Coordinates of C-alpha atoms (C1' of nucleotides) in Angstrom, one line a residue:
Chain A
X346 CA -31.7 58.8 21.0
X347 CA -28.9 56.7 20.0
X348 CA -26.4 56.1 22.7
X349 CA -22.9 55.7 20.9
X350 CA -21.8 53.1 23.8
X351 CA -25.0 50.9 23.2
X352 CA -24.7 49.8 19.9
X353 CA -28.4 49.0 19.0
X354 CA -26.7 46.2 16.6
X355 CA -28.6 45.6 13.6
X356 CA -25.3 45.8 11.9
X357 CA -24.9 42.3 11.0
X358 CA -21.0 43.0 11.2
X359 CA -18.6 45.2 11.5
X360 CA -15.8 45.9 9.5
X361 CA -12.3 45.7 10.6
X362 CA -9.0 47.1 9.5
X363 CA -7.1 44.1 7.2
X364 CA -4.1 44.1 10.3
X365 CA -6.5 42.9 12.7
X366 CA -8.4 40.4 10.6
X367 CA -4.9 39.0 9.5
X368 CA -3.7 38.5 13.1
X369 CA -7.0 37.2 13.9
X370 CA -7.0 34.5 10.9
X371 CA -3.3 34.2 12.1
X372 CA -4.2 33.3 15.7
X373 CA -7.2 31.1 15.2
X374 CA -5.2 28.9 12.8
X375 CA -2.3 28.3 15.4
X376 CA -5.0 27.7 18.0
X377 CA -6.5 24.9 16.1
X378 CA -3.3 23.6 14.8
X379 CA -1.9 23.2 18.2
X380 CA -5.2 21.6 19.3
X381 CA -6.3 19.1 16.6
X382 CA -3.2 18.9 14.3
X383 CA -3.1 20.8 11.0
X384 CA -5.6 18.3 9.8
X385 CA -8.4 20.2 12.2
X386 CA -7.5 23.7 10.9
X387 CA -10.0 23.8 8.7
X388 CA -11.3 27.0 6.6
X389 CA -14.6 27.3 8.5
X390 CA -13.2 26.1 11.8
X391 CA -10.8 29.1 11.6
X392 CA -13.1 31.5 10.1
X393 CA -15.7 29.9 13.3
X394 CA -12.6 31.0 15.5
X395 CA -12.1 34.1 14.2
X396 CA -15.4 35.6 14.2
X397 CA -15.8 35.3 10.4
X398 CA -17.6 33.7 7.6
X399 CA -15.4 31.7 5.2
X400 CA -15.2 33.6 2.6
X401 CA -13.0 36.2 4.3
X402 CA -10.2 34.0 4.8
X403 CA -9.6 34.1 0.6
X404 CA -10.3 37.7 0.7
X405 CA -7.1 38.3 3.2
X406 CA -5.1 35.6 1.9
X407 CA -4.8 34.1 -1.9
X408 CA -4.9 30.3 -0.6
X409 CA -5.0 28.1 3.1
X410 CA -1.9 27.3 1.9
X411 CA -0.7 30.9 2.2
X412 CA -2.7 31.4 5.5
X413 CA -0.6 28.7 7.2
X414 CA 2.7 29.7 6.0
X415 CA 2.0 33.2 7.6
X416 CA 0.9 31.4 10.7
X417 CA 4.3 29.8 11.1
X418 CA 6.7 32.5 10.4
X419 CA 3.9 34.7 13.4
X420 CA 4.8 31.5 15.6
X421 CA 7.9 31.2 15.1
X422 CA 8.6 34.8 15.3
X423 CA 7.0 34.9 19.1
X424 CA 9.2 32.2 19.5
X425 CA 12.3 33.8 19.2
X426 CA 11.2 37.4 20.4
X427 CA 10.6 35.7 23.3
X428 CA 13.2 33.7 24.3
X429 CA 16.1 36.9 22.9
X430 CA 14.5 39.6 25.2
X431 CA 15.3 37.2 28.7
X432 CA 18.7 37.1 28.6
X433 CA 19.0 40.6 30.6
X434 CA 21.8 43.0 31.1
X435 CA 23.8 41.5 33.7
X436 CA 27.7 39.4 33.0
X437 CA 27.9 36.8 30.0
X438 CA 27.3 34.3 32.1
X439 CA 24.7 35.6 33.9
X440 CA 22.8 36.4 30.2
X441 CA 24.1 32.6 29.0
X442 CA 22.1 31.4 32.4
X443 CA 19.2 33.8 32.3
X444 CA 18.9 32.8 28.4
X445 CA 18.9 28.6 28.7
X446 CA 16.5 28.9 32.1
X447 CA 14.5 30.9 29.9
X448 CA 14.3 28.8 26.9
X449 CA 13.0 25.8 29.6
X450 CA 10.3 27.5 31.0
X451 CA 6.5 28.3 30.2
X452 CA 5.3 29.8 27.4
X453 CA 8.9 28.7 25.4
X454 CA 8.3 24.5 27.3
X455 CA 4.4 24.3 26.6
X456 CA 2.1 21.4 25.0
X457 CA 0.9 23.7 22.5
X458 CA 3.8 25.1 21.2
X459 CA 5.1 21.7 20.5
X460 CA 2.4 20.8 18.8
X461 CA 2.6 23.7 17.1
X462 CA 6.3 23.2 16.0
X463 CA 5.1 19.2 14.8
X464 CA 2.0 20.3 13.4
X465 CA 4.4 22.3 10.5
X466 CA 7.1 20.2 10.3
X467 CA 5.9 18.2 7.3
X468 CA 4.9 21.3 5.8
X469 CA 8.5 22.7 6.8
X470 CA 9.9 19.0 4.8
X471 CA 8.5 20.1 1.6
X472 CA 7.3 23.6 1.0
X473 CA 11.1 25.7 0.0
X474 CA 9.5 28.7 1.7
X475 CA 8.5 27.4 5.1
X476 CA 12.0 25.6 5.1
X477 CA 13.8 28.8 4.5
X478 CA 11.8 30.1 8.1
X479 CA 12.4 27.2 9.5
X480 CA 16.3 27.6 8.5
X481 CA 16.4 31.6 9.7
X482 CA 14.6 30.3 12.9
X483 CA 17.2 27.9 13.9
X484 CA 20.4 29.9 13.2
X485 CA 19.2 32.4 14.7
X486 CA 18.8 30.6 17.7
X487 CA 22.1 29.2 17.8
X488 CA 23.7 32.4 16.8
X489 CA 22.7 34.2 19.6
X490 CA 23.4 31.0 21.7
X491 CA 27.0 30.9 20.3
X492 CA 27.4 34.7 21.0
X493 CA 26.6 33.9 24.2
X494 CA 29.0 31.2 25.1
X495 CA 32.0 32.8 23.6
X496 CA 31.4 36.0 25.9
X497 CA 31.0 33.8 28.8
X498 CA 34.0 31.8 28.2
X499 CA 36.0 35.5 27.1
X500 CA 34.6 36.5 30.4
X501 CA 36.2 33.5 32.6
X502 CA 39.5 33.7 30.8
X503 CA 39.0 31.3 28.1
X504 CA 39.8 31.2 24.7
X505 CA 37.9 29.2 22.1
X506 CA 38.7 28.7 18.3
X507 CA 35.9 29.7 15.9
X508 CA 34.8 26.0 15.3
X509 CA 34.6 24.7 18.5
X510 CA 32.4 27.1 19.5
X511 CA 30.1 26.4 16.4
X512 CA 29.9 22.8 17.8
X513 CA 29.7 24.6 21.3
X514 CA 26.6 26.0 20.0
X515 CA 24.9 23.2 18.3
X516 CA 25.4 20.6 21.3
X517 CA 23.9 23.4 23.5
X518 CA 21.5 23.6 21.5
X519 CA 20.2 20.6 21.0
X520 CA 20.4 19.9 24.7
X521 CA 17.9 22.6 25.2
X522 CA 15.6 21.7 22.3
X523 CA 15.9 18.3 23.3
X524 CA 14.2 19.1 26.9
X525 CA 12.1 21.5 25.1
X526 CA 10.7 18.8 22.8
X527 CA 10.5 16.4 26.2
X528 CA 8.5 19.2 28.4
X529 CA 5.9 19.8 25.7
X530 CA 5.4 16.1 25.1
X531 CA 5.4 15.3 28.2
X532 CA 4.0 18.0 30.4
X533 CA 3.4 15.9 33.6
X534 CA 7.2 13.6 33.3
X535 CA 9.3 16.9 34.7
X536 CA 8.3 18.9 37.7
X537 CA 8.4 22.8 38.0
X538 CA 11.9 23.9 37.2
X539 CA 13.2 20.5 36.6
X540 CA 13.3 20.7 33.1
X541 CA 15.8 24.6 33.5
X542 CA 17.9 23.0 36.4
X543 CA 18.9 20.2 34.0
X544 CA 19.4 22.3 31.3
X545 CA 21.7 24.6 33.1
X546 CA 23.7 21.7 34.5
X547 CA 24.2 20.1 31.0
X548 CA 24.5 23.4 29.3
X549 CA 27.3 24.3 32.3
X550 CA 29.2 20.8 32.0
X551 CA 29.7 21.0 28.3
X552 CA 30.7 24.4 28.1
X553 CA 32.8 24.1 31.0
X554 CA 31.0 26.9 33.2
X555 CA 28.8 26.3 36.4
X556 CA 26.1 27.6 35.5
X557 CA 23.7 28.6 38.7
X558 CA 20.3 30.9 38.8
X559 CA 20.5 32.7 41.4
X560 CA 17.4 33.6 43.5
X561 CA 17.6 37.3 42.6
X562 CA 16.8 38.9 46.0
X563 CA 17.5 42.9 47.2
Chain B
X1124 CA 1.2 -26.5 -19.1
X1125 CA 1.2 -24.3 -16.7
X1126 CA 4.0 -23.4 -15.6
X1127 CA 4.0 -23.0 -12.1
X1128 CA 6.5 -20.3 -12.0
X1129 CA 4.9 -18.1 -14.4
X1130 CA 1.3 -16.9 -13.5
X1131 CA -1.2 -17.2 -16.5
X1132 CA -2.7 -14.5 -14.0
X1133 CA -6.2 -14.1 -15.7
X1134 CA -6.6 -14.1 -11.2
X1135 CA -7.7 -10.9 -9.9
X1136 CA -6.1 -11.0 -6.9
X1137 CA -4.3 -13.3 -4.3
X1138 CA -5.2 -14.2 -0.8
X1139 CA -2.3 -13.4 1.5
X1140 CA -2.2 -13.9 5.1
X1141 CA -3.4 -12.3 7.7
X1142 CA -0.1 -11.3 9.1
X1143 CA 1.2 -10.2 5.6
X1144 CA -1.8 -8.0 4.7
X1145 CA -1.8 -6.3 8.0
X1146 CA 1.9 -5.4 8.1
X1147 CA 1.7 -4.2 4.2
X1148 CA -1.2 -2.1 5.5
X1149 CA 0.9 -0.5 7.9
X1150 CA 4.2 0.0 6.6
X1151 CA 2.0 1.5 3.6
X1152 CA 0.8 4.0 6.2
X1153 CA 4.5 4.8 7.9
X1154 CA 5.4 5.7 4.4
X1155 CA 2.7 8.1 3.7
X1156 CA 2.7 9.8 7.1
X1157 CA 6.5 10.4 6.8
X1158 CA 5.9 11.5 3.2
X1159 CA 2.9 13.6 2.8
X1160 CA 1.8 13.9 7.1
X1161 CA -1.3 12.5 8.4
X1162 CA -3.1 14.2 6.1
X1163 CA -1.8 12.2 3.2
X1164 CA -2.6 8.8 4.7
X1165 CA -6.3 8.3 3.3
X1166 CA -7.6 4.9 2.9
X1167 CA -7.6 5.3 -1.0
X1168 CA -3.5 5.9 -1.1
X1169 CA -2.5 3.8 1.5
X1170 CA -4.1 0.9 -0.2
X1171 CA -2.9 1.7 -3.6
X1172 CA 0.6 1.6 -1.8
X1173 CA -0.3 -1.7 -0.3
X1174 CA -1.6 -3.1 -3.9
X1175 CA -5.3 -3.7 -2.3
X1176 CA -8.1 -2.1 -2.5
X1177 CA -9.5 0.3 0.0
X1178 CA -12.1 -1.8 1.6
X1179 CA -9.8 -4.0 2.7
X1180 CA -8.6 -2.2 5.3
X1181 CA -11.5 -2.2 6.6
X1182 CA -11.5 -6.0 6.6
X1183 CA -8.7 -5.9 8.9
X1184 CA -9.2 -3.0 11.1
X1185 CA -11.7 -2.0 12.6
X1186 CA -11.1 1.7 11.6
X1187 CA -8.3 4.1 10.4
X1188 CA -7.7 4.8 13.7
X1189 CA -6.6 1.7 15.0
X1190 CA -4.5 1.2 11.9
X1191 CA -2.9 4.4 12.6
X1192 CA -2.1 3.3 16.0
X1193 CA -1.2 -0.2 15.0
X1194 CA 1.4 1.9 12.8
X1195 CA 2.8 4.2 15.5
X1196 CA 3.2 1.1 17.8
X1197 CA 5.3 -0.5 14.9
X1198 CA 7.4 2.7 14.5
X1199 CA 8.4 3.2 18.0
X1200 CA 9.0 -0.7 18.3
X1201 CA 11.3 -0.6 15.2
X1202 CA 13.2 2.3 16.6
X1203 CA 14.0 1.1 20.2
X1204 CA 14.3 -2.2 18.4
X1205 CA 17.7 -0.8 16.4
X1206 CA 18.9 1.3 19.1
X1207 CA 19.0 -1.5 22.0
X1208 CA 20.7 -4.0 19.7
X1209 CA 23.8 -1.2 18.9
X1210 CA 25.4 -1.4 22.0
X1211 CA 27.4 -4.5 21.7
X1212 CA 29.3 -6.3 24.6
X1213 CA 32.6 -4.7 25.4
X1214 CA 33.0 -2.9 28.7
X1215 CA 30.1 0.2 30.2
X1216 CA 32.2 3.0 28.8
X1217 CA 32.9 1.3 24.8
X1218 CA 28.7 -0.1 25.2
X1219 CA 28.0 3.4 26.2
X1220 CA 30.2 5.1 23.1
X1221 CA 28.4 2.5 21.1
X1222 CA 25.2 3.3 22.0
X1223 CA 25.0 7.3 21.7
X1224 CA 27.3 6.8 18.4
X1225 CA 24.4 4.7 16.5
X1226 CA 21.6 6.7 17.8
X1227 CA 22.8 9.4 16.2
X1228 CA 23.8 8.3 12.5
X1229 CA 21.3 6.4 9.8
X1230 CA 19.2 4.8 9.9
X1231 CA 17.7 6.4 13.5
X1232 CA 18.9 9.8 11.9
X1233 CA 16.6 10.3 9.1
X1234 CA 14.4 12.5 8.2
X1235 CA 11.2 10.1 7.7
X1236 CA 12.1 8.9 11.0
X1237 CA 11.6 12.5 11.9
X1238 CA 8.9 13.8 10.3
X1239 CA 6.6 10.2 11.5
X1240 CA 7.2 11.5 14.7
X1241 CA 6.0 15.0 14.2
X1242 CA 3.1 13.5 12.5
X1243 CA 2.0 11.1 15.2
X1244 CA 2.4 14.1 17.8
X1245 CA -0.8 15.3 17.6
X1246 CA -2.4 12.2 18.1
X1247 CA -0.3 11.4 21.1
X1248 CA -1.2 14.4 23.3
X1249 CA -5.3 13.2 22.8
X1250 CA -5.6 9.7 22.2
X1251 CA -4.4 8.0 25.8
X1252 CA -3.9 4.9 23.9
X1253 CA -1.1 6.2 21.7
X1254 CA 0.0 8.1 25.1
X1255 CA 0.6 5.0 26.3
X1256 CA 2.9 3.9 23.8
X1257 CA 4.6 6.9 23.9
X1258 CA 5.3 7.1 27.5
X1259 CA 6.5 3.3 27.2
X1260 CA 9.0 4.1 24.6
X1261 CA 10.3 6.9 26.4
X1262 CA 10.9 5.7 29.4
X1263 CA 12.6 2.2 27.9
X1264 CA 15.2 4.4 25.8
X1265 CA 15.6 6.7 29.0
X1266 CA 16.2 3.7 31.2
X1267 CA 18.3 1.9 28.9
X1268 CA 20.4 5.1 28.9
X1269 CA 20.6 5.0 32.8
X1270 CA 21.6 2.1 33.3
X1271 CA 24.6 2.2 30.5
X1272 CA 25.4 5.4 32.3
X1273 CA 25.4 3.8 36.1
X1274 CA 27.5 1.1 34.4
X1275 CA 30.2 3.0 33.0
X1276 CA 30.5 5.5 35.9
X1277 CA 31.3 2.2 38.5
X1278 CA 33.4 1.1 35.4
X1279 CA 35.3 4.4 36.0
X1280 CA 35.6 4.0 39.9
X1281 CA 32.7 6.8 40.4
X1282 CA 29.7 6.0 42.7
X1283 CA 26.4 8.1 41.8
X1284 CA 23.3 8.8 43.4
X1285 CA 19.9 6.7 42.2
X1286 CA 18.5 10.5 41.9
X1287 CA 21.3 12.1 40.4
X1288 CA 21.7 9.0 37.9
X1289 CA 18.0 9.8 36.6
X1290 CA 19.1 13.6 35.9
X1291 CA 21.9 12.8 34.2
X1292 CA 19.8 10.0 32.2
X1293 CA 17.2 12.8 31.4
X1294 CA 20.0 15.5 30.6
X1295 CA 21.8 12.9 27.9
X1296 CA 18.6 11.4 26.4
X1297 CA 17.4 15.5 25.8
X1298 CA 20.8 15.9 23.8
X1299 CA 20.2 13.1 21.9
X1300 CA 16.7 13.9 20.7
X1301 CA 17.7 17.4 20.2
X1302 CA 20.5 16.3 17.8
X1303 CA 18.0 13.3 16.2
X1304 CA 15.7 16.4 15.9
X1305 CA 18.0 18.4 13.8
X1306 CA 19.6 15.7 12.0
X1307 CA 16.5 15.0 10.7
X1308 CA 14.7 18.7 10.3
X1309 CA 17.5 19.9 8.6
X1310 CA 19.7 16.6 6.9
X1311 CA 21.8 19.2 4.9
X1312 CA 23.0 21.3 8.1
X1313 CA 25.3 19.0 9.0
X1314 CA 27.8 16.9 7.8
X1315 CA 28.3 13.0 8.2
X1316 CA 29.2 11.9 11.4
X1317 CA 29.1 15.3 12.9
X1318 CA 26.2 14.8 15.1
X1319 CA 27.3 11.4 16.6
X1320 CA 30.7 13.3 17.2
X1321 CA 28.8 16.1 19.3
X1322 CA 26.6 13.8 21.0
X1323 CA 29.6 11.7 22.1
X1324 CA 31.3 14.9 23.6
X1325 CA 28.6 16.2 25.3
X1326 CA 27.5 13.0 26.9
X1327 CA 30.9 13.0 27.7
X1328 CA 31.1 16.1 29.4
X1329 CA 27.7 15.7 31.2
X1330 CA 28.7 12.5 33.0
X1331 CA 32.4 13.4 32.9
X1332 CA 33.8 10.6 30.8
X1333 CA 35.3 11.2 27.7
X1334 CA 33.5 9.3 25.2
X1335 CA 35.7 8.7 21.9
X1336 CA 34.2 6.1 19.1
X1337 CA 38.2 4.3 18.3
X1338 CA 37.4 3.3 14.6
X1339 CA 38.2 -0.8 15.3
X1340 CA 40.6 -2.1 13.2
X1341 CA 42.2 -5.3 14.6
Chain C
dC1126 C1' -14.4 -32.0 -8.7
dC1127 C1' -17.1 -28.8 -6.8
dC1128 C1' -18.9 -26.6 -2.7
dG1129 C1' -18.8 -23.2 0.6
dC1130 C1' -16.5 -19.8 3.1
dA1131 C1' -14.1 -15.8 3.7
dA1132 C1' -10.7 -12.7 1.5
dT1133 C1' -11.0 -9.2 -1.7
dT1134 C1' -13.0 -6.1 -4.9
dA1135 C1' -16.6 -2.9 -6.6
dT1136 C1' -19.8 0.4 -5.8
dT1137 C1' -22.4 3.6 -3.0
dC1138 C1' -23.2 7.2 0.6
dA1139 C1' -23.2 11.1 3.5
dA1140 C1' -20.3 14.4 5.4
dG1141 C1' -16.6 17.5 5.0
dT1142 C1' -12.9 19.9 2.1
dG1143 C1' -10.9 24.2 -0.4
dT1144 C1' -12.3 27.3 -3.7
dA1145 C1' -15.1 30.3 -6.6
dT1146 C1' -18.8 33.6 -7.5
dA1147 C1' -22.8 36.4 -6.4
dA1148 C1' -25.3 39.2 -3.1
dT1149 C1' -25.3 42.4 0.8
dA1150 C1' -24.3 46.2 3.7
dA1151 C1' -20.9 49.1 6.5
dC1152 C1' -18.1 52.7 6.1
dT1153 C1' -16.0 56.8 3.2
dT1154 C1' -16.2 60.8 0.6
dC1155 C1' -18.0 64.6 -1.6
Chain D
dG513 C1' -27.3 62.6 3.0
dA514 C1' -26.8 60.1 -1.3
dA515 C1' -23.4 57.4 -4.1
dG516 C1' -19.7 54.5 -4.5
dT517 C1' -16.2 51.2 -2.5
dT518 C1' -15.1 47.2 -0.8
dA519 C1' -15.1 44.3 3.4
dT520 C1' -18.0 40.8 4.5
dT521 C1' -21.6 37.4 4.1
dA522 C1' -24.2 33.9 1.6
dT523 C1' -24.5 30.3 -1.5
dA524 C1' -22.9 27.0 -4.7
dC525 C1' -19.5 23.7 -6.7
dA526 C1' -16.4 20.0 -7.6
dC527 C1' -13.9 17.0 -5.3
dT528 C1' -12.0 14.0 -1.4
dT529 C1' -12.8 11.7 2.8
dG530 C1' -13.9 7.5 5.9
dA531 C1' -17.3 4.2 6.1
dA532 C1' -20.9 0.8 4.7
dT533 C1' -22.8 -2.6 1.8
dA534 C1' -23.2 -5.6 -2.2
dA535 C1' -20.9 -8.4 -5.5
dT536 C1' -17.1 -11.3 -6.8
dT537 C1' -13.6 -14.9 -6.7
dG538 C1' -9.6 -17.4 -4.9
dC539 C1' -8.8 -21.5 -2.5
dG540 C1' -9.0 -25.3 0.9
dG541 C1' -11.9 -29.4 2.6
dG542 C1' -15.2 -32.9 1.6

DNA sequence: CCCGCAATTATTCAAGTGTATAATAACTTC
DNA sequence: GAAGTTATTATACACTTGAATAATTGCGGG
């Protein structure tokens, strides 16, 4: 009689464990905030998104408020997890290289995740816990940046005092969110690879490295 | 009797002009999108800021939207407004300096400056109108920036391509909005001066001319 | 001086907001 | 297979939102 792979669905729903409702909330709220602006995220648009009734999102999370705080330490997590796992195995400069073309290429450069990223920021300006993410986001960021540049500049014979290479860090930095900023807003100004080739060439000049992806081929 | 200077004031209100009720609307609205985000910029508080009451805005807008937009136009006007007036008349190299020095210190670093940007993003990537503007603004700064860069190269006995010229153009202006960015996500990260200092050196290592602000002193 | 117009206020409206509480039903456990 | 837990739905509430309309009132022109 009953077929376990057809469910004859009466069940009016089907209960979930609290992980995957949580990433669910998480995701549909990103999605909306990237679309319409934190203004659109809306408890029933989200719950509508999620495949939930309203009520559900207070039963996983005290307040909105709480909701969108765990949807920006989820982005900004992805963020990061993404861009540390491309630098690859090879030289320092090769990982410096592999890490900025990285950081200027879809899904880092993307319309959405820019949105995303201005979509908090007011939150981020006024809320102490969001600002401390936002904080832990950026320096680690740079951190690894700045770990980076001092192996590739160890690695072609250079020594660089502790500072400098702070200020190393924070120009390269900002050269890369800058064009990161520029991509997302502006998704049709740069053409494919545009936005990387510039960034390696600025990142290269002010470091004082060439900095060139090779096609890797054989 | 009456005394001209002091209002008896048993009037409700005063007529103003056209011109002054409309820019008290919008600098009203600048305020609370750089204070509480879009979402803080109801009719009710942004006419309590502008000592009117709500319907008036109606009076002379034809919606919130188009005061929004009437306040983003503004915003970006004020901004490219400051910035082209900074670069003063000595030769390509000093209006150069000048230029990247005062883009990076108050009042175009601030953090309202910021967070009205982030606030208006949204609306940018849907509403064509405000993409408009946008696009406009970009490309003036980004031009500006080319040409001041073109100048100061043939100041410096360097010929450059038209294309290479635009990279370099893109490459700087990305540094600068990434520093802008920071400056004004995270005011306390960095110290005074700091970021115009890093945005002089790396401009000046990506067009490979050392950039130093002399402090002038007769 | 007062008349009329338009700038401004006062009030109302329907739709949407986050939150709270009560009712249901899917799964667990014995 | 019945009872109990609790994830989930359903409904309600108080409040805010942008917009629309009606009622004032300041002020310039005759």
């Amino acid at each position: 009689m009953d077929d376990p792979d057809v469910q004859d669905d009466n069940r009016k729903f089907t209960r979930e464990s609290a992980e995957f409702r949580r990433e669910a909330l998480i995701l549909a709220t990103l999605d909306l905030i990237a679309e319409m602006g934190v203004r659109g995220a809306t408890v029933r648009e989200i719950a509508a998104r999620a495949n939930v009734t309203q009520g559900l999102i207070r039963h996983y999370f005290s307040s909105k408020e709480e909701l969108v705080q765990a949807a920006y330490e989820h982005h900004m997590n992805t963020l990061t997890d993404q861009t540390a796992a491309s630098s690859g195995k090879g030289s320092a400069v090769s990982q410096l290289t592999n890490f900025v073309d990285a950081s200027l290429r879809p899904p880092i450069v993307d319309p959405s995740a820019v949105a995303l990223w201005a979509g908090f920021l007011n939150k981020v300006q006024h809320d102490p816990k969001m600002q401390r993410i936002h904080q832990q986001t950026y320096n680690y960021f740079r951190d690894h940046l700045e770990t980076l540049i001092v192996a590739a500049l160890h690695e072609t014979g250079r020594a660089v005092a502790a500072s400098a290479a702070k200020q190393l860090a924070i120009a390269c930095n900002a050269v890369i969110d800058g064009l990161w900023l520029e991509g997302g807003a502006l998704p049709d100004a740069f053409s494919e690879g545009q936005l990387a080739q510039i960034g390696l060439d600025s990142v290269g000049a002010i470091v004082g490295i060439p900095l060139t992806k090779e096609v890797e081929q054989s």
